């Protein structure tokens, strides 16, 4: 199949390569000409403009967008006038499913199909394949099945689930038609909300392990500090890289995220190359909002989202407000911040 791909960033370029490796022809476009040139050198056809891209694709065209969610409407405003009835626009980024519903309705009025594809796999997707969560009309999705099959990991990349009936769907290949417009991005939204919670759980657990030697430090004795009652219980200098390594083998908490954690800790046990400001690209917020709208509890996912806000210093004023109140009602002086190793020596 011949497919146009707009957006050649961390994932888009690798997806184009994976498609070409499977025999699909790609016409590629990006605001960075060097990104286009790199793929042209690998066999893609480059397009300097959206008009050039649409002219190069046979009808009905398939054009896959891999651009930031905030950029989709702008790209569609330029692209839509160049399309014809029967063409398919695929949004493979992290758009909100609510935006999918709006965009699909606008394109449908022109006879153009919209397919939303939640795409997971990150920078390793070129080799591992991408998990694809698809929303849209059945006919358009079926037309794109060869593309999804090429991008997905494929059958046999995970052990069969006991009790699952063989041939019951495409999920064992790594892609799934989740439902009508918006369903793909809705599933990806929840996927990323879960990702926030799992990452936070690993991070908090490793942090507790890292501080398991706090009893070796005399600590500060004053009215503002709760003393460590039994320092003899916290005398452990934990080897975090090796703990991560042993957990990868036979543990019920083993996962690809743990594999990545082990690799990061092996390279730098102190993670000194990071400052700890954790971004959120929207899906965690939308997941929590969906939980509120549905009236279902999601305390872990909510806490993980708010922890990301805090990591970026967005709780600074609230923290100062608490210090101010303590000073007002009790005359409590705010303690100076200690350096990372001033109070608690780290292993």
GROMACS .gro file of C-alpha atoms in nm:
model
  347
    1UNK     CA    1   0.000   0.000   0.000
    2UNK     CA    2   0.112   0.359  -0.062
    3UNK     CA    3   0.070   0.586   0.238
    4UNK     CA    4   0.153   0.946   0.320
    5UNK     CA    5   0.310   1.023   0.656
    6UNK     CA    6   0.317   1.371   0.807
    7UNK     CA    7   0.544   1.422   1.106
    8UNK     CA    8   0.884   1.254   1.122
    9UNK     CA    9   0.976   1.300   1.486
   10UNK     CA   10   1.083   1.037   1.738
   11UNK     CA   11   0.809   0.793   1.638
   12UNK     CA   12   0.697   0.907   1.294
   13UNK     CA   13   1.033   0.843   1.128
   14UNK     CA   14   1.062   0.496   1.279
   15UNK     CA   15   0.708   0.412   1.175
   16UNK     CA   16   0.787   0.509   0.817
   17UNK     CA   17   1.093   0.284   0.826
   18UNK     CA   18   0.892  -0.007   0.966
   19UNK     CA   19   0.629   0.037   0.695
   20UNK     CA   20   0.892   0.044   0.422
   21UNK     CA   21   1.061  -0.264   0.569
   22UNK     CA   22   0.725  -0.441   0.526
   23UNK     CA   23   0.701  -0.339   0.160
   24UNK     CA   24   0.474  -0.036   0.185
   25UNK     CA   25   0.559   0.277  -0.014
   26UNK     CA   26   0.580   0.596   0.192
   27UNK     CA   27   0.550   0.959   0.084
   28UNK     CA   28   0.682   1.163   0.375
   29UNK     CA   29   0.658   1.527   0.481
   30UNK     CA   30   0.788   1.724   0.777
   31UNK     CA   31   0.859   2.087   0.860
   32UNK     CA   32   1.225   1.983   0.895
   33UNK     CA   33   1.367   1.906   0.547
   34UNK     CA   34   1.651   1.706   0.702
   35UNK     CA   35   1.402   1.460   0.848
   36UNK     CA   36   1.257   1.411   0.502
   37UNK     CA   37   1.602   1.371   0.347
   38UNK     CA   38   1.697   1.097   0.595
   39UNK     CA   39   1.397   0.888   0.494
   40UNK     CA   40   1.441   0.958   0.125
   41UNK     CA   41   1.788   0.807   0.160
   42UNK     CA   42   1.619   0.493   0.293
   43UNK     CA   43   1.374   0.467   0.004
   44UNK     CA   44   1.085   0.698   0.087
   45UNK     CA   45   0.948   0.958  -0.153
   46UNK     CA   46   0.987   1.306  -0.009
   47UNK     CA   47   0.730   1.583  -0.032
   48UNK     CA   48   0.823   1.945   0.025
   49UNK     CA   49   0.460   2.045   0.083
   50UNK     CA   50   0.122   1.895   0.162
   51UNK     CA   51   0.011   1.971  -0.192
   52UNK     CA   52   0.306   1.776  -0.329
   53UNK     CA   53   0.225   1.487  -0.096
   54UNK     CA   54  -0.140   1.461  -0.193
   55UNK     CA   55  -0.052   1.485  -0.562
   56UNK     CA   56   0.190   1.194  -0.525
   57UNK     CA   57  -0.063   0.959  -0.363
   58UNK     CA   58  -0.315   0.755  -0.566
   59UNK     CA   59  -0.682   0.790  -0.475
   60UNK     CA   60  -0.828   0.696  -0.239
   61UNK     CA   61  -0.540   0.840  -0.039
   62UNK     CA   62  -0.430   0.734   0.308
   63UNK     CA   63  -0.247   1.002   0.506
   64UNK     CA   64  -0.120   0.931   0.857
   65UNK     CA   65  -0.055   1.224   1.093
   66UNK     CA   66   0.213   1.184   1.362
   67UNK     CA   67   0.214   1.539   1.496
   68UNK     CA   68   0.154   1.683   1.846
   69UNK     CA   69  -0.210   1.695   1.950
   70UNK     CA   70  -0.203   2.075   1.954
   71UNK     CA   71  -0.090   2.083   1.590
   72UNK     CA   72  -0.353   1.851   1.440
   73UNK     CA   73  -0.619   2.113   1.371
   74UNK     CA   74  -0.365   2.337   1.196
   75UNK     CA   75  -0.243   2.053   0.976
   76UNK     CA   76  -0.598   1.948   0.891
   77UNK     CA   77  -0.689   2.306   0.798
   78UNK     CA   78  -0.418   2.296   0.532
   79UNK     CA   79  -0.464   1.933   0.431
   80UNK     CA   80  -0.842   1.897   0.402
   81UNK     CA   81  -0.887   2.124   0.096
   82UNK     CA   82  -0.638   1.903  -0.088
   83UNK     CA   83  -0.828   1.579  -0.020
   84UNK     CA   84  -1.110   1.405  -0.204
   85UNK     CA   85  -1.410   1.199  -0.102
   86UNK     CA   86  -1.300   0.848  -0.006
   87UNK     CA   87  -0.962   0.954   0.129
   88UNK     CA   88  -0.862   0.844   0.480
   89UNK     CA   89  -0.694   1.062   0.741
   90UNK     CA   90  -0.533   0.875   1.030
   91UNK     CA   91  -0.443   1.058   1.350
   92UNK     CA   92  -0.179   0.844   1.519
   93UNK     CA   93  -0.077   1.098   1.784
   94UNK     CA   94  -0.215   1.156   2.131
   95UNK     CA   95  -0.522   1.359   2.047
   96UNK     CA   96  -0.818   1.376   2.282
   97UNK     CA   97  -1.099   1.143   2.178
   98UNK     CA   98  -1.335   1.438   2.210
   99UNK     CA   99  -1.141   1.615   1.934
  100UNK     CA  100  -1.166   1.298   1.724
  101UNK     CA  101  -1.545   1.316   1.737
  102UNK     CA  102  -1.544   1.676   1.618
  103UNK     CA  103  -1.289   1.618   1.343
  104UNK     CA  104  -1.452   1.298   1.222
  105UNK     CA  105  -1.787   1.475   1.185
  106UNK     CA  106  -1.631   1.760   0.988
  107UNK     CA  107  -1.443   1.524   0.754
  108UNK     CA  108  -1.741   1.291   0.715
  109UNK     CA  109  -1.945   1.582   0.581
  110UNK     CA  110  -1.691   1.596   0.298
  111UNK     CA  111  -1.692   1.222   0.240
  112UNK     CA  112  -1.346   1.186   0.398
  113UNK     CA  113  -1.283   0.911   0.653
  114UNK     CA  114  -1.120   0.975   0.989
  115UNK     CA  115  -0.945   0.700   1.185
  116UNK     CA  116  -0.793   0.758   1.529
  117UNK     CA  117  -0.506   0.534   1.631
  118UNK     CA  118  -0.358   0.537   1.978
  119UNK     CA  119   0.003   0.440   1.922
  120UNK     CA  120   0.230   0.299   2.192
  121UNK     CA  121   0.585   0.180   2.151
  122UNK     CA  122   0.807   0.484   2.186
  123UNK     CA  123   1.151   0.499   2.034
  124UNK     CA  124   1.183   0.118   2.049
  125UNK     CA  125   0.888   0.065   1.816
  126UNK     CA  126   1.102   0.028   1.505
  127UNK     CA  127   1.233  -0.303   1.636
  128UNK     CA  128   0.959  -0.410   1.880
  129UNK     CA  129   0.658  -0.293   1.683
  130UNK     CA  130   0.377  -0.064   1.797
  131UNK     CA  131   0.068  -0.143   1.999
  132UNK     CA  132  -0.219   0.014   1.802
  133UNK     CA  133  -0.560   0.102   1.945
  134UNK     CA  134  -0.791   0.193   1.657
  135UNK     CA  135  -1.118   0.386   1.636
  136UNK     CA  136  -1.329   0.454   1.328
  137UNK     CA  137  -1.571   0.311   1.076
  138UNK     CA  138  -1.528  -0.059   1.005
  139UNK     CA  139  -1.473  -0.024   0.630
  140UNK     CA  140  -1.192   0.230   0.670
  141UNK     CA  141  -1.027   0.024   0.943
  142UNK     CA  142  -1.042  -0.293   0.735
  143UNK     CA  143  -0.888  -0.107   0.441
  144UNK     CA  144  -0.595  -0.012   0.666
  145UNK     CA  145  -0.549  -0.360   0.812
  146UNK     CA  146  -0.226  -0.428   0.613
  147UNK     CA  147  -0.077  -0.105   0.749
  148UNK     CA  148  -0.170  -0.191   1.107
  149UNK     CA  149  -0.030  -0.541   1.063
  150UNK     CA  150   0.301  -0.399   0.941
  151UNK     CA  151   0.335  -0.156   1.232
  152UNK     CA  152   0.220  -0.394   1.507
  153UNK     CA  153   0.454  -0.645   1.672
  154UNK     CA  154   0.274  -0.941   1.513
  155UNK     CA  155   0.143  -1.271   1.645
  156UNK     CA  156   0.387  -1.479   1.849
  157UNK     CA  157   0.563  -1.184   2.015
  158UNK     CA  158   0.388  -1.266   2.344
  159UNK     CA  159   0.283  -1.596   2.492
  160UNK     CA  160  -0.080  -1.687   2.418
  161UNK     CA  161  -0.323  -1.599   2.696
  162UNK     CA  162  -0.462  -1.917   2.855
  163UNK     CA  163  -0.832  -1.951   2.784
  164UNK     CA  164  -0.839  -1.702   2.498
  165UNK     CA  165  -1.012  -1.850   2.196
  166UNK     CA  166  -0.776  -1.862   1.893
  167UNK     CA  167  -0.890  -1.643   1.608
  168UNK     CA  168  -1.110  -1.425   1.826
  169UNK     CA  169  -0.956  -1.103   1.695
  170UNK     CA  170  -0.643  -0.914   1.598
  171UNK     CA  171  -0.536  -0.821   1.952
  172UNK     CA  172  -0.278  -1.100   1.962
  173UNK     CA  173  -0.113  -0.935   1.662
  174UNK     CA  174  -0.075  -0.607   1.849
  175UNK     CA  175  -0.358  -0.401   1.702
  176UNK     CA  176  -0.728  -0.379   1.779
  177UNK     CA  177  -1.032  -0.203   1.634
  178UNK     CA  178  -1.168  -0.073   1.965
  179UNK     CA  179  -1.488   0.085   1.833
  180UNK     CA  180  -1.624   0.389   1.647
  181UNK     CA  181  -1.467   0.733   1.619
  182UNK     CA  182  -1.270   0.826   1.929
  183UNK     CA  183  -1.255   0.474   2.073
  184UNK     CA  184  -0.890   0.426   1.979
  185UNK     CA  185  -0.773   0.740   2.149
  186UNK     CA  186  -1.002   0.673   2.446
  187UNK     CA  187  -0.828   0.339   2.502
  188UNK     CA  188  -0.486   0.501   2.455
  189UNK     CA  189  -0.586   0.774   2.703
  190UNK     CA  190  -0.654   0.513   2.971
  191UNK     CA  191  -0.338   0.326   2.870
  192UNK     CA  192  -0.133   0.638   2.942
  193UNK     CA  193  -0.318   0.707   3.266
  194UNK     CA  194  -0.221   0.358   3.381
  195UNK     CA  195   0.134   0.426   3.263
  196UNK     CA  196   0.150   0.728   3.494
  197UNK     CA  197   0.046   0.514   3.790
  198UNK     CA  198   0.285   0.227   3.715
  199UNK     CA  199   0.579   0.465   3.666
  200UNK     CA  200   0.497   0.644   3.992
  201UNK     CA  201   0.481   0.313   4.180
  202UNK     CA  202   0.825   0.207   4.057
  203UNK     CA  203   0.970   0.552   4.130
  204UNK     CA  204   0.832   0.568   4.482
  205UNK     CA  205   0.941   0.213   4.562
  206UNK     CA  206   1.298   0.273   4.447
  207UNK     CA  207   1.308   0.597   4.645
  208UNK     CA  208   1.212   0.412   4.966
  209UNK     CA  209   1.487   0.159   4.895
  210UNK     CA  210   1.738   0.438   4.832
  211UNK     CA  211   1.664   0.590   5.173
  212UNK     CA  212   1.672   0.262   5.365
  213UNK     CA  213   2.003   0.372   5.527
  214UNK     CA  214   1.855   0.677   5.701
  215UNK     CA  215   1.921   0.518   6.041
  216UNK     CA  216   2.295   0.556   5.988
  217UNK     CA  217   2.264   0.933   6.011
  218UNK     CA  218   2.231   1.113   6.342
  219UNK     CA  219   1.969   1.345   6.197
  220UNK     CA  220   1.855   1.681   6.323
  221UNK     CA  221   1.701   1.711   6.668
  222UNK     CA  222   1.470   2.009   6.701
  223UNK     CA  223   1.106   2.098   6.753
  224UNK     CA  224   1.038   2.108   6.380
  225UNK     CA  225   1.157   1.756   6.294
  226UNK     CA  226   0.991   1.427   6.379
  227UNK     CA  227   1.271   1.202   6.508
  228UNK     CA  228   1.338   0.858   6.365
  229UNK     CA  229   1.224   0.638   6.652
  230UNK     CA  230   1.412   0.319   6.565
  231UNK     CA  231   1.717   0.396   6.352
  232UNK     CA  232   1.836   0.036   6.386
  233UNK     CA  233   1.560  -0.065   6.145
  234UNK     CA  234   1.704   0.148   5.863
  235UNK     CA  235   2.065   0.040   5.822
  236UNK     CA  236   2.057  -0.089   5.464
  237UNK     CA  237   2.273   0.037   5.178
  238UNK     CA  238   2.068  -0.095   4.889
  239UNK     CA  239   2.215  -0.168   4.546
  240UNK     CA  240   1.936  -0.032   4.329
  241UNK     CA  241   2.071  -0.149   3.991
  242UNK     CA  242   2.098  -0.506   4.117
  243UNK     CA  243   1.756  -0.498   4.284
  244UNK     CA  244   1.604  -0.384   3.955
  245UNK     CA  245   1.793  -0.662   3.780
  246UNK     CA  246   1.672  -0.939   4.010
  247UNK     CA  247   1.312  -0.813   3.989
  248UNK     CA  248   1.326  -0.861   3.611
  249UNK     CA  249   1.347  -1.238   3.660
  250UNK     CA  250   1.040  -1.426   3.777
  251UNK     CA  251   0.891  -1.134   3.971
  252UNK     CA  252   0.523  -1.050   3.951
  253UNK     CA  253   0.618  -0.684   3.897
  254UNK     CA  254   0.844  -0.752   3.599
  255UNK     CA  255   0.759  -0.542   3.293
  256UNK     CA  256   0.915  -0.348   3.007
  257UNK     CA  257   0.907  -0.037   3.226
  258UNK     CA  258   1.111  -0.227   3.485
  259UNK     CA  259   1.352  -0.333   3.209
  260UNK     CA  260   1.397   0.033   3.118
  261UNK     CA  261   1.439   0.129   3.483
  262UNK     CA  262   1.710  -0.134   3.525
  263UNK     CA  263   1.892  -0.002   3.218
  264UNK     CA  264   1.877   0.357   3.349
  265UNK     CA  265   2.004   0.257   3.694
  266UNK     CA  266   2.283   0.046   3.545
  267UNK     CA  267   2.401   0.347   3.345
  268UNK     CA  268   2.375   0.591   3.637
  269UNK     CA  269   2.266   0.462   3.982
  270UNK     CA  270   2.213   0.819   4.106
  271UNK     CA  271   2.027   0.930   3.791
  272UNK     CA  272   2.236   1.245   3.810
  273UNK     CA  273   2.155   1.337   3.453
  274UNK     CA  274   1.793   1.411   3.544
  275UNK     CA  275   1.640   1.685   3.755
  276UNK     CA  276   1.307   1.513   3.805
  277UNK     CA  277   1.065   1.749   3.633
  278UNK     CA  278   0.814   1.502   3.489
  279UNK     CA  279   0.602   1.624   3.198
  280UNK     CA  280   0.245   1.521   3.120
  281UNK     CA  281   0.117   1.541   2.765
  282UNK     CA  282  -0.254   1.543   2.845
  283UNK     CA  283  -0.373   1.184   2.856
  284UNK     CA  284  -0.339   1.152   3.234
  285UNK     CA  285  -0.551   1.464   3.284
  286UNK     CA  286  -0.816   1.336   3.041
  287UNK     CA  287  -0.817   0.996   3.215
  288UNK     CA  288  -0.888   1.155   3.552
  289UNK     CA  289  -1.158   1.374   3.396
  290UNK     CA  290  -1.320   1.066   3.242
  291UNK     CA  291  -1.319   0.897   3.583
  292UNK     CA  292  -1.491   1.203   3.731
  293UNK     CA  293  -1.749   1.211   3.451
  294UNK     CA  294  -1.816   0.839   3.489
  295UNK     CA  295  -1.828   0.862   3.868
  296UNK     CA  296  -1.568   0.590   3.918
  297UNK     CA  297  -1.276   0.608   4.163
  298UNK     CA  298  -0.923   0.644   4.029
  299UNK     CA  299  -0.713   0.747   4.333
  300UNK     CA  300  -0.386   0.595   4.211
  301UNK     CA  301  -0.401   0.751   3.865
  302UNK     CA  302  -0.507   1.086   4.013
  303UNK     CA  303  -0.221   1.084   4.263
  304UNK     CA  304   0.029   0.999   3.989
  305UNK     CA  305  -0.094   1.292   3.781
  306UNK     CA  306  -0.070   1.537   4.070
  307UNK     CA  307   0.278   1.407   4.154
  308UNK     CA  308   0.386   1.512   3.805
  309UNK     CA  309   0.250   1.861   3.866
  310UNK     CA  310   0.443   1.876   4.194
  311UNK     CA  311   0.765   1.755   4.030
  312UNK     CA  312   0.768   2.068   3.813
  313UNK     CA  313   0.737   2.303   4.109
  314UNK     CA  314   0.372   2.378   4.043
  315UNK     CA  315   0.293   2.325   4.411
  316UNK     CA  316   0.546   2.580   4.529
  317UNK     CA  317   0.297   2.847   4.629
  318UNK     CA  318   0.084   2.595   4.819
  319UNK     CA  319   0.395   2.479   5.007
  320UNK     CA  320   0.482   2.839   5.096
  321UNK     CA  321   0.122   2.893   5.207
  322UNK     CA  322   0.151   2.606   5.453
  323UNK     CA  323   0.480   2.742   5.589
  324UNK     CA  324   0.316   3.082   5.631
  325UNK     CA  325   0.021   2.936   5.823
  326UNK     CA  326   0.249   2.737   6.056
  327UNK     CA  327   0.445   3.052   6.125
  328UNK     CA  328   0.126   3.249   6.195
  329UNK     CA  329  -0.040   3.006   6.434
  330UNK     CA  330   0.266   2.865   6.608
  331UNK     CA  331   0.562   3.084   6.532
  332UNK     CA  332   0.725   2.790   6.354
  333UNK     CA  333   1.034   2.894   6.162
  334UNK     CA  334   1.077   2.746   5.818
  335UNK     CA  335   1.381   2.521   5.803
  336UNK     CA  336   1.647   2.578   5.542
  337UNK     CA  337   1.656   2.323   5.264
  338UNK     CA  338   1.922   2.058   5.304
  339UNK     CA  339   2.141   1.946   5.019
  340UNK     CA  340   2.068   1.607   4.866
  341UNK     CA  341   2.335   1.435   5.079
  342UNK     CA  342   2.358   1.672   5.372
  343UNK     CA  343   2.128   1.481   5.603
  344UNK     CA  344   2.104   1.138   5.449
  345UNK     CA  345   2.414   0.988   5.289
  346UNK     CA  346   2.318   0.791   4.984
  347UNK     CA  347   2.455   0.453   4.887
   0.00000   0.00000   0.00000
